[in-house]
Amino acid sequence: MRRRVTSMHPSMPVVLSIAGSDPTAGAGIQADLKVFTLLNTLGTTVVSAVTAQNSTSFGSIYPLSKEQVETQLQTVLDEFNPLYTKTGMLGTPEIGELVAKYTKNSLIGKLIVDPVLKSSSGTYLLEKSAQSGKATGGGHIEFLYKNLYTKTLFPLSFIVTPNIPEASILAGIEVRDVDTMEEAARSIHKTGARIVVITGGHLKGDQAIDLVFDGRRTTLLKDERFQENRNFHGTGCVFSAALTAWLARGYELLDALGMAKKYVHEYIRL
Ligand code: PXL
């Protein structure tokens, strides 16, 4: 059998993003690939869903079928051997289950899960099945969401990166400050995720505080708050893609996290 590529060069490791397409490239798989490339990793991509959106409006979502996603994945894996895979918008629970199968079979490296629930404009990014086109959403989606992540994907994850609204749903508590962030991180850690990173950008205050819990220690990463003077979406995608790239390049967890946090500021100034 042909040896699969883990890097073109030792300093350019292979990474994979499984996520939705955003045609404006502000978020989703296009943003991931830009970050992977800018940070000198060899990015590969598997599209889970096709969205039509820009920074101010969200048109439609077409999740792909499990079969369509699986053929993409197999084709990438025929040639490449990713060290890390990050997931963003997964489209449907079925696609999430597919990711779980490939992670269990040790085919896609270490898993970094960004449990995306909604776009910045408030549209749910998970659908019940692959048949829709119009975003549906609602309470039943949050139930499917919580089940998929806490029961299927987190037990197999190396790192999970919920933001405040996501952590609130995943842990079932209202996260409103650092104490409740820690409580949520502990609860999410019990699902089996090795490292929980709650990104605190949605909390009020001068600083943006991220909380990292590895099962023993809690670390707070502080940075000055990101000033929104343009219509940005996709900062969560950029953060988790940068984290994936720095880890694949061999940086230690806390260094990679600190660099990814700083990188979001640099990236939006590009
Ligand atoms: O930022 C979350 C996100 C992830 N993936 C896709 C998106 C968005 C937000 O808009 O469109 C495809």
CSV table of N, CA, C and O in Angstrom, one decimal, residues 87-194:
chain,number,residue,atom,x,y,z
A,87,THR,N,-13.3,19.8,13.8
A,87,THR,CA,-14.7,19.9,13.2
A,87,THR,C,-15.3,21.3,13.5
A,87,THR,O,-15.1,21.8,14.6
A,88,GLY,N,-16.1,21.8,12.5
A,88,GLY,CA,-16.9,23.0,12.8
A,88,GLY,C,-18.3,22.6,12.6
A,88,GLY,O,-18.8,21.6,13.1
A,89,MET,N,-19.0,23.3,11.7
A,89,MET,CA,-20.4,23.0,11.5
A,89,MET,C,-20.5,21.6,10.9
A,89,MET,O,-19.9,21.3,9.8
A,90,LEU,N,-21.3,20.7,11.5
A,90,LEU,CA,-21.4,19.3,11.0
A,90,LEU,C,-22.6,19.1,10.2
A,90,LEU,O,-22.7,18.1,9.5
A,91,GLY,N,-23.6,20.0,10.2
A,91,GLY,CA,-24.8,19.9,9.3
A,91,GLY,C,-25.9,19.0,9.9
A,91,GLY,O,-27.0,19.5,10.1
A,92,THR,N,-25.6,17.7,10.2
A,92,THR,CA,-26.6,16.8,10.7
A,92,THR,C,-25.9,15.9,11.8
A,92,THR,O,-24.7,15.6,11.7
A,93,PRO,N,-26.7,15.3,12.7
A,93,PRO,CA,-26.2,14.3,13.6
A,93,PRO,C,-25.5,13.1,12.9
A,93,PRO,O,-24.5,12.6,13.4
A,94,GLU,N,-26.0,12.7,11.8
A,94,GLU,CA,-25.4,11.6,11.0
A,94,GLU,C,-24.0,11.9,10.7
A,94,GLU,O,-23.2,11.0,10.7
A,95,ILE,N,-23.7,13.1,10.3
A,95,ILE,CA,-22.3,13.4,9.9
A,95,ILE,C,-21.4,13.4,11.1
A,95,ILE,O,-20.3,12.9,11.1
A,96,GLY,N,-22.0,13.8,12.2
A,96,GLY,CA,-21.3,13.8,13.5
A,96,GLY,C,-20.9,12.3,13.9
A,96,GLY,O,-19.8,12.0,14.3
A,97,GLU,N,-21.9,11.4,13.6
A,97,GLU,CA,-21.6,10.0,13.9
A,97,GLU,C,-20.6,9.4,13.0
A,97,GLU,O,-19.8,8.6,13.4
A,98,LEU,N,-20.5,9.9,11.8
A,98,LEU,CA,-19.5,9.5,10.9
A,98,LEU,C,-18.1,9.9,11.4
A,98,LEU,O,-17.1,9.1,11.3
A,99,VAL,N,-18.0,11.1,11.8
A,99,VAL,CA,-16.7,11.6,12.4
A,99,VAL,C,-16.3,10.8,13.6
A,99,VAL,O,-15.2,10.4,13.7
A,100,ALA,N,-17.3,10.4,14.4
A,100,ALA,CA,-17.0,9.6,15.6
A,100,ALA,C,-16.4,8.2,15.1
A,100,ALA,O,-15.4,7.7,15.6
A,101,LYS,N,-17.0,7.6,14.1
A,101,LYS,CA,-16.5,6.3,13.6
A,101,LYS,C,-15.1,6.4,13.1
A,101,LYS,O,-14.3,5.6,13.5
A,102,TYR,N,-14.8,7.5,12.4
A,102,TYR,CA,-13.4,7.6,11.8
A,102,TYR,C,-12.4,7.9,12.9
A,102,TYR,O,-11.2,7.5,12.9
A,103,THR,N,-12.9,8.6,14.0
A,103,THR,CA,-12.0,8.9,15.1
A,103,THR,C,-11.7,7.6,15.9
A,103,THR,O,-10.5,7.3,16.2
A,104,LYS,N,-12.7,6.8,16.1
A,104,LYS,CA,-12.6,5.6,16.9
A,104,LYS,C,-11.6,4.7,16.1
A,104,LYS,O,-10.9,3.9,16.8
A,105,ASN,N,-11.7,4.7,14.8
A,105,ASN,CA,-10.8,3.8,14.0
A,105,ASN,C,-9.4,4.4,13.8
A,105,ASN,O,-8.6,3.9,13.0
A,106,SER,N,-9.1,5.5,14.6
A,106,SER,CA,-7.8,6.1,14.5
A,106,SER,C,-7.4,6.5,13.1
A,106,SER,O,-6.2,6.4,12.7
A,107,LEU,N,-8.3,7.0,12.3
A,107,LEU,CA,-8.0,7.4,10.9
A,107,LEU,C,-7.8,8.8,10.7
A,107,LEU,O,-7.2,9.2,9.7
A,108,ILE,N,-8.2,9.7,11.6
A,108,ILE,CA,-8.1,11.1,11.3
A,108,ILE,C,-7.4,11.9,12.4
A,108,ILE,O,-7.5,13.1,12.5
A,109,GLY,N,-6.5,11.2,13.1
A,109,GLY,CA,-5.7,11.9,14.1
A,109,GLY,C,-6.4,12.3,15.3
A,109,GLY,O,-7.5,11.9,15.6
A,110,LYS,N,-5.9,13.3,16.1
A,110,LYS,CA,-6.5,13.8,17.3
A,110,LYS,C,-7.6,14.7,16.9
A,110,LYS,O,-7.5,15.6,16.0
A,111,LEU,N,-8.7,14.7,17.6
A,111,LEU,CA,-9.9,15.4,17.3
A,111,LEU,C,-10.1,16.7,18.1
A,111,LEU,O,-10.1,16.7,19.3
A,112,ILE,N,-10.2,17.8,17.4
A,112,ILE,CA,-10.5,19.1,18.0
A,112,ILE,C,-11.9,19.5,17.6
A,112,ILE,O,-12.1,19.7,16.4
A,113,VAL,N,-12.8,19.6,18.5
A,113,VAL,CA,-14.2,19.8,18.2
A,113,VAL,C,-14.6,21.2,18.6
A,113,VAL,O,-14.6,21.6,19.8
A,114,ASP,N,-15.0,22.0,17.6
A,114,ASP,CA,-15.6,23.3,17.9
A,114,ASP,C,-17.1,23.0,17.8
A,114,ASP,O,-17.7,22.9,16.7
A,115,PRO,N,-17.8,23.0,18.9
A,115,PRO,CA,-19.3,22.5,18.8
A,115,PRO,C,-20.2,23.7,18.4
A,115,PRO,O,-20.9,24.3,19.2
A,116,VAL,N,-20.1,24.0,17.1
A,116,VAL,CA,-20.8,25.2,16.6
A,116,VAL,C,-22.3,24.9,16.7
A,116,VAL,O,-22.8,23.9,16.2
A,117,LEU,N,-23.1,25.9,17.3
A,117,LEU,CA,-24.5,25.7,17.3
A,117,LEU,C,-25.2,26.7,16.3
A,117,LEU,O,-26.1,26.3,15.6
A,118,LYS,N,-24.8,28.0,16.4
A,118,LYS,CA,-25.4,29.0,15.5
A,118,LYS,C,-24.4,29.8,14.8
A,118,LYS,O,-23.3,30.0,15.3
A,119,SER,N,-24.8,30.4,13.7
A,119,SER,CA,-24.0,31.4,13.1
A,119,SER,C,-24.0,32.7,13.9
A,119,SER,O,-24.9,32.8,14.7
A,120,SER,N,-23.1,33.7,13.6
A,120,SER,CA,-23.2,34.9,14.4
A,120,SER,C,-24.5,35.6,14.2
A,120,SER,O,-25.0,36.4,15.0
A,121,SER,N,-25.1,35.4,13.0
A,121,SER,CA,-26.4,36.0,12.8
A,121,SER,C,-27.6,35.3,13.4
A,121,SER,O,-28.7,35.7,13.3
A,122,GLY,N,-27.3,34.2,14.1
A,122,GLY,CA,-28.3,33.5,14.9
A,122,GLY,C,-29.0,32.3,14.3
A,122,GLY,O,-29.9,31.7,14.8
A,123,THR,N,-28.5,31.9,13.1
A,123,THR,CA,-29.1,30.7,12.4
A,123,THR,C,-28.5,29.4,13.0
A,123,THR,O,-27.3,29.3,13.1
A,124,TYR,N,-29.4,28.4,13.3
A,124,TYR,CA,-28.8,27.1,13.8
A,124,TYR,C,-28.1,26.5,12.6
A,124,TYR,O,-28.5,26.5,11.5
A,125,LEU,N,-26.9,25.9,13.0
A,125,LEU,CA,-26.1,25.3,12.0
A,125,LEU,C,-26.1,23.7,12.0
A,125,LEU,O,-25.3,23.0,11.5
A,126,LEU,N,-27.2,23.2,12.7
A,126,LEU,CA,-27.4,21.8,12.7
A,126,LEU,C,-28.8,21.6,12.2
A,126,LEU,O,-29.8,22.3,12.6
A,127,GLU,N,-29.0,20.6,11.4
A,127,GLU,CA,-30.3,20.2,10.9
A,127,GLU,C,-30.6,18.8,11.3
A,127,GLU,O,-29.7,18.0,11.6
A,128,LYS,N,-31.9,18.5,11.3
A,128,LYS,CA,-32.3,17.1,11.7
A,128,LYS,C,-31.8,16.1,10.7
A,128,LYS,O,-31.4,15.0,11.0
A,129,SER,N,-31.9,16.4,9.4
A,129,SER,CA,-31.5,15.5,8.4
A,129,SER,C,-31.0,16.2,7.2
A,129,SER,O,-31.0,17.5,7.1
A,130,ALA,N,-30.6,15.5,6.2
A,130,ALA,CA,-29.9,16.1,5.0
A,130,ALA,C,-30.9,16.7,4.0
A,130,ALA,O,-30.5,17.2,3.0
A,131,GLN,N,-32.2,16.6,4.3
A,131,GLN,CA,-33.2,17.0,3.3
A,131,GLN,C,-33.6,18.4,3.2
A,131,GLN,O,-34.3,18.8,2.3
A,132,SER,N,-33.2,19.2,4.1
A,132,SER,CA,-33.7,20.6,4.2
A,132,SER,C,-33.0,21.6,3.3
A,132,SER,O,-32.1,21.2,2.5
A,133,GLY,N,-33.3,22.8,3.3
A,133,GLY,CA,-32.6,23.8,2.6
A,133,GLY,C,-32.8,25.1,3.3
A,133,GLY,O,-31.9,26.0,3.3
A,134,LYS,N,-33.9,25.2,4.0
A,134,LYS,CA,-34.1,26.4,4.8
A,134,LYS,C,-33.8,26.0,6.3
A,134,LYS,O,-34.1,24.9,6.7
A,135,ALA,N,-33.1,26.9,6.9
A,135,ALA,CA,-32.7,26.6,8.3
A,135,ALA,C,-33.9,26.5,9.2
A,135,ALA,O,-34.8,27.3,9.1
A,136,THR,N,-34.0,25.4,10.0
A,136,THR,CA,-35.2,25.2,10.8
A,136,THR,C,-35.0,25.7,12.2
A,136,THR,O,-35.4,26.7,12.6
A,137,GLY,N,-34.2,24.9,13.0
A,137,GLY,CA,-33.9,25.3,14.3
A,137,GLY,C,-34.9,25.0,15.4
A,137,GLY,O,-35.8,24.2,15.1
A,138,GLY,N,-34.8,25.7,16.5
A,138,GLY,CA,-35.8,25.5,17.6
A,138,GLY,C,-35.2,24.5,18.7
A,138,GLY,O,-34.1,24.0,18.6
A,139,GLY,N,-36.1,24.3,19.7
A,139,GLY,CA,-35.7,23.5,20.9
A,139,GLY,C,-35.3,22.1,20.5
A,139,GLY,O,-34.3,21.6,21.1
A,140,HIS,N,-35.9,21.5,19.6
A,140,HIS,CA,-35.5,20.1,19.3
A,140,HIS,C,-34.1,20.0,18.7
A,140,HIS,O,-33.4,19.1,18.9
A,141,ILE,N,-33.7,21.1,18.0
A,141,ILE,CA,-32.3,21.1,17.5
A,141,ILE,C,-31.3,21.2,18.6
A,141,ILE,O,-30.3,20.5,18.6
A,142,GLU,N,-31.7,22.0,19.7
A,142,GLU,CA,-30.7,22.1,20.8
A,142,GLU,C,-30.6,20.7,21.5
A,142,GLU,O,-29.6,20.4,22.0
A,143,PHE,N,-31.7,20.0,21.5
A,143,PHE,CA,-31.7,18.6,22.2
A,143,PHE,C,-30.8,17.7,21.3
A,143,PHE,O,-29.9,17.0,21.9
A,144,LEU,N,-31.0,17.7,20.0
A,144,LEU,CA,-30.1,16.9,19.1
A,144,LEU,C,-28.6,17.3,19.3
A,144,LEU,O,-27.7,16.5,19.3
A,145,TYR,N,-28.4,18.6,19.3
A,145,TYR,CA,-27.1,19.2,19.4
A,145,TYR,C,-26.4,18.7,20.7
A,145,TYR,O,-25.3,18.1,20.7
A,146,LYS,N,-27.1,18.8,21.8
A,146,LYS,CA,-26.5,18.4,23.1
A,146,LYS,C,-26.2,16.9,23.1
A,146,LYS,O,-25.1,16.5,23.5
A,147,ASN,N,-27.1,16.1,22.6
A,147,ASN,CA,-26.9,14.7,22.5
A,147,ASN,C,-25.7,14.3,21.7
A,147,ASN,O,-24.8,13.5,22.1
A,148,LEU,N,-25.6,14.9,20.5
A,148,LEU,CA,-24.5,14.6,19.5
A,148,LEU,C,-23.2,14.9,20.2
A,148,LEU,O,-22.3,14.0,20.1
A,149,TYR,N,-23.1,16.1,20.7
A,149,TYR,CA,-21.7,16.4,21.2
A,149,TYR,C,-21.4,15.7,22.5
A,149,TYR,O,-20.3,15.2,22.7
A,150,THR,N,-22.3,15.8,23.5
A,150,THR,CA,-21.9,15.2,24.8
A,150,THR,C,-21.9,13.7,24.8
A,150,THR,O,-21.0,13.1,25.5
A,151,LYS,N,-22.7,13.0,24.0
A,151,LYS,CA,-22.7,11.6,24.0
A,151,LYS,C,-21.8,10.9,23.0
A,151,LYS,O,-21.2,9.9,23.2
A,152,THR,N,-21.7,11.6,21.8
A,152,THR,CA,-21.0,10.9,20.7
A,152,THR,C,-19.6,11.4,20.4
A,152,THR,O,-18.7,10.7,20.2
A,153,LEU,N,-19.5,12.8,20.4
A,153,LEU,CA,-18.2,13.3,19.9
A,153,LEU,C,-17.2,13.7,21.1
A,153,LEU,O,-16.0,13.4,21.0
A,154,PHE,N,-17.7,14.3,22.1
A,154,PHE,CA,-16.8,14.7,23.2
A,154,PHE,C,-16.1,13.5,23.8
A,154,PHE,O,-14.9,13.6,24.1
A,155,PRO,N,-16.7,12.3,24.0
A,155,PRO,CA,-16.0,11.2,24.6
A,155,PRO,C,-14.7,10.8,23.8
A,155,PRO,O,-13.8,10.2,24.3
A,156,LEU,N,-14.7,11.2,22.5
A,156,LEU,CA,-13.6,10.9,21.6
A,156,LEU,C,-12.7,12.0,21.3
A,156,LEU,O,-11.7,11.9,20.6
A,157,SER,N,-13.0,13.2,22.0
A,157,SER,CA,-12.3,14.4,21.6
A,157,SER,C,-11.0,14.7,22.4
A,157,SER,O,-11.0,14.4,23.6
A,158,PHE,N,-10.0,15.2,21.8
A,158,PHE,CA,-8.8,15.7,22.5
A,158,PHE,C,-9.1,17.1,23.1
A,158,PHE,O,-8.9,17.3,24.3
A,159,ILE,N,-9.6,18.0,22.3
A,159,ILE,CA,-10.0,19.3,22.8
A,159,ILE,C,-11.4,19.7,22.3
A,159,ILE,O,-11.7,19.4,21.1
A,160,VAL,N,-12.2,20.3,23.2
A,160,VAL,CA,-13.4,20.9,22.7
A,160,VAL,C,-13.4,22.4,23.0
A,160,VAL,O,-12.9,22.8,24.1
A,161,THR,N,-14.0,23.2,22.2
A,161,THR,CA,-13.9,24.6,22.3
A,161,THR,C,-15.3,25.4,22.3
A,161,THR,O,-15.5,26.2,21.4
A,162,PRO,N,-16.2,25.1,23.2
A,162,PRO,CA,-17.5,25.8,23.2
A,162,PRO,C,-17.3,27.3,23.6
A,162,PRO,O,-16.4,27.6,24.4
A,163,ASN,N,-18.2,28.1,23.0
A,163,ASN,CA,-18.2,29.5,23.5
A,163,ASN,C,-19.2,29.5,24.7
A,163,ASN,O,-19.8,28.5,25.1
A,164,ILE,N,-19.6,30.7,25.2
A,164,ILE,CA,-20.4,30.8,26.4
A,164,ILE,C,-21.8,30.2,26.1
A,164,ILE,O,-22.3,29.4,26.9
A,165,PRO,N,-22.5,30.7,25.0
A,165,PRO,CA,-23.9,30.1,24.8
A,165,PRO,C,-23.8,28.6,24.6
A,165,PRO,O,-24.7,27.9,25.0
A,166,GLU,N,-22.8,28.1,23.9
A,166,GLU,CA,-22.7,26.7,23.6
A,166,GLU,C,-22.5,25.9,24.9
A,166,GLU,O,-23.1,24.9,25.2
A,167,ALA,N,-21.5,26.5,25.8
A,167,ALA,CA,-21.2,25.8,27.0
A,167,ALA,C,-22.5,25.8,27.9
A,167,ALA,O,-22.7,24.8,28.7
A,168,SER,N,-23.3,26.8,27.9
A,168,SER,CA,-24.5,26.9,28.7
A,168,SER,C,-25.4,25.7,28.3
A,168,SER,O,-26.0,25.0,29.2
A,169,ILE,N,-25.6,25.5,27.0
A,169,ILE,CA,-26.5,24.4,26.6
A,169,ILE,C,-25.8,23.0,26.9
A,169,ILE,O,-26.5,22.1,27.4
A,170,LEU,N,-24.6,22.9,26.6
A,170,LEU,CA,-23.9,21.6,26.8
A,170,LEU,C,-23.8,21.2,28.2
A,170,LEU,O,-24.0,20.0,28.6
A,171,ALA,N,-23.7,22.2,29.1
A,171,ALA,CA,-23.6,21.8,30.6
A,171,ALA,C,-24.9,21.9,31.3
A,171,ALA,O,-25.1,21.5,32.4
A,172,GLY,N,-25.9,22.6,30.6
A,172,GLY,CA,-27.2,22.7,31.2
A,172,GLY,C,-27.2,23.7,32.4
A,172,GLY,O,-28.1,23.6,33.2
A,173,ILE,N,-26.3,24.7,32.4
A,173,ILE,CA,-26.4,25.8,33.4
A,173,ILE,C,-26.2,27.1,32.7
A,173,ILE,O,-25.6,27.1,31.6
A,174,GLU,N,-26.6,28.2,33.3
A,174,GLU,CA,-26.4,29.5,32.7
A,174,GLU,C,-25.0,29.9,33.0
A,174,GLU,O,-24.6,30.2,34.2
A,175,VAL,N,-24.1,30.0,32.0
A,175,VAL,CA,-22.7,30.5,32.2
A,175,VAL,C,-22.7,32.0,32.1
A,175,VAL,O,-23.1,32.6,31.0
A,176,ARG,N,-22.3,32.7,33.2
A,176,ARG,CA,-22.4,34.2,33.1
A,176,ARG,C,-21.1,34.8,33.7
A,176,ARG,O,-20.9,36.0,33.6
A,177,ASP,N,-20.2,34.0,34.3
A,177,ASP,CA,-18.9,34.6,34.8
A,177,ASP,C,-17.9,33.5,34.9
A,177,ASP,O,-18.2,32.3,34.5
A,178,VAL,N,-16.7,33.8,35.5
A,178,VAL,CA,-15.6,32.8,35.5
A,178,VAL,C,-16.0,31.6,36.3
A,178,VAL,O,-15.7,30.4,36.0
A,179,ASP,N,-16.7,31.8,37.5
A,179,ASP,CA,-17.1,30.7,38.3
A,179,ASP,C,-18.0,29.7,37.6
A,179,ASP,O,-17.9,28.5,37.7
A,180,THR,N,-19.0,30.3,36.9
A,180,THR,CA,-19.9,29.4,36.2
A,180,THR,C,-19.2,28.8,34.9
A,180,THR,O,-19.6,27.7,34.5
A,181,MET,N,-18.2,29.5,34.4
A,181,MET,CA,-17.5,28.9,33.3
A,181,MET,C,-16.8,27.6,33.8
A,181,MET,O,-16.7,26.6,33.1
A,182,GLU,N,-16.2,27.7,35.0
A,182,GLU,CA,-15.5,26.6,35.5
A,182,GLU,C,-16.4,25.4,35.8
A,182,GLU,O,-16.1,24.3,35.5
A,183,GLU,N,-17.6,25.8,36.4
A,183,GLU,CA,-18.6,24.7,36.7
A,183,GLU,C,-19.0,24.0,35.3
A,183,GLU,O,-19.0,22.8,35.3
A,184,ALA,N,-19.2,24.8,34.3
A,184,ALA,CA,-19.6,24.2,33.0
A,184,ALA,C,-18.4,23.4,32.4
A,184,ALA,O,-18.6,22.3,31.9
A,185,ALA,N,-17.2,23.9,32.6
A,185,ALA,CA,-16.0,23.1,32.0
A,185,ALA,C,-15.9,21.8,32.7
A,185,ALA,O,-15.6,20.7,32.1
A,186,ARG,N,-16.1,21.8,34.0
A,186,ARG,CA,-16.0,20.5,34.8
A,186,ARG,C,-17.1,19.5,34.3
A,186,ARG,O,-16.9,18.3,34.2
A,187,SER,N,-18.3,20.0,34.1
A,187,SER,CA,-19.4,19.2,33.7
A,187,SER,C,-19.1,18.7,32.3
A,187,SER,O,-19.3,17.5,32.0
A,188,ILE,N,-18.6,19.5,31.4
A,188,ILE,CA,-18.4,19.1,30.0
A,188,ILE,C,-17.2,18.1,30.0
A,188,ILE,O,-17.2,17.1,29.3
A,189,HIS,N,-16.2,18.3,30.9
A,189,HIS,CA,-15.1,17.3,31.0
A,189,HIS,C,-15.6,15.9,31.3
A,189,HIS,O,-15.0,14.9,30.9
A,190,LYS,N,-16.6,15.8,32.1
A,190,LYS,CA,-17.1,14.5,32.5
A,190,LYS,C,-17.7,13.7,31.3
A,190,LYS,O,-17.8,12.5,31.4
A,191,THR,N,-17.9,14.4,30.2
A,191,THR,CA,-18.4,13.6,29.0
A,191,THR,C,-17.3,12.8,28.4
A,191,THR,O,-17.5,12.0,27.6
A,192,GLY,N,-16.0,13.1,28.8
A,192,GLY,CA,-14.9,12.3,28.3
A,192,GLY,C,-13.9,13.1,27.5
A,192,GLY,O,-12.9,12.6,27.1
A,193,ALA,N,-14.3,14.4,27.2
A,193,ALA,CA,-13.3,15.3,26.4
A,193,ALA,C,-12.1,15.4,27.3
A,193,ALA,O,-12.2,15.7,28.5
A,194,ARG,N,-10.9,15.3,26.7
A,194,ARG,CA,-9.6,15.4,27.5
A,194,ARG,C,-9.4,16.8,28.0
A,194,ARG,O,-9.0,17.0,29.1
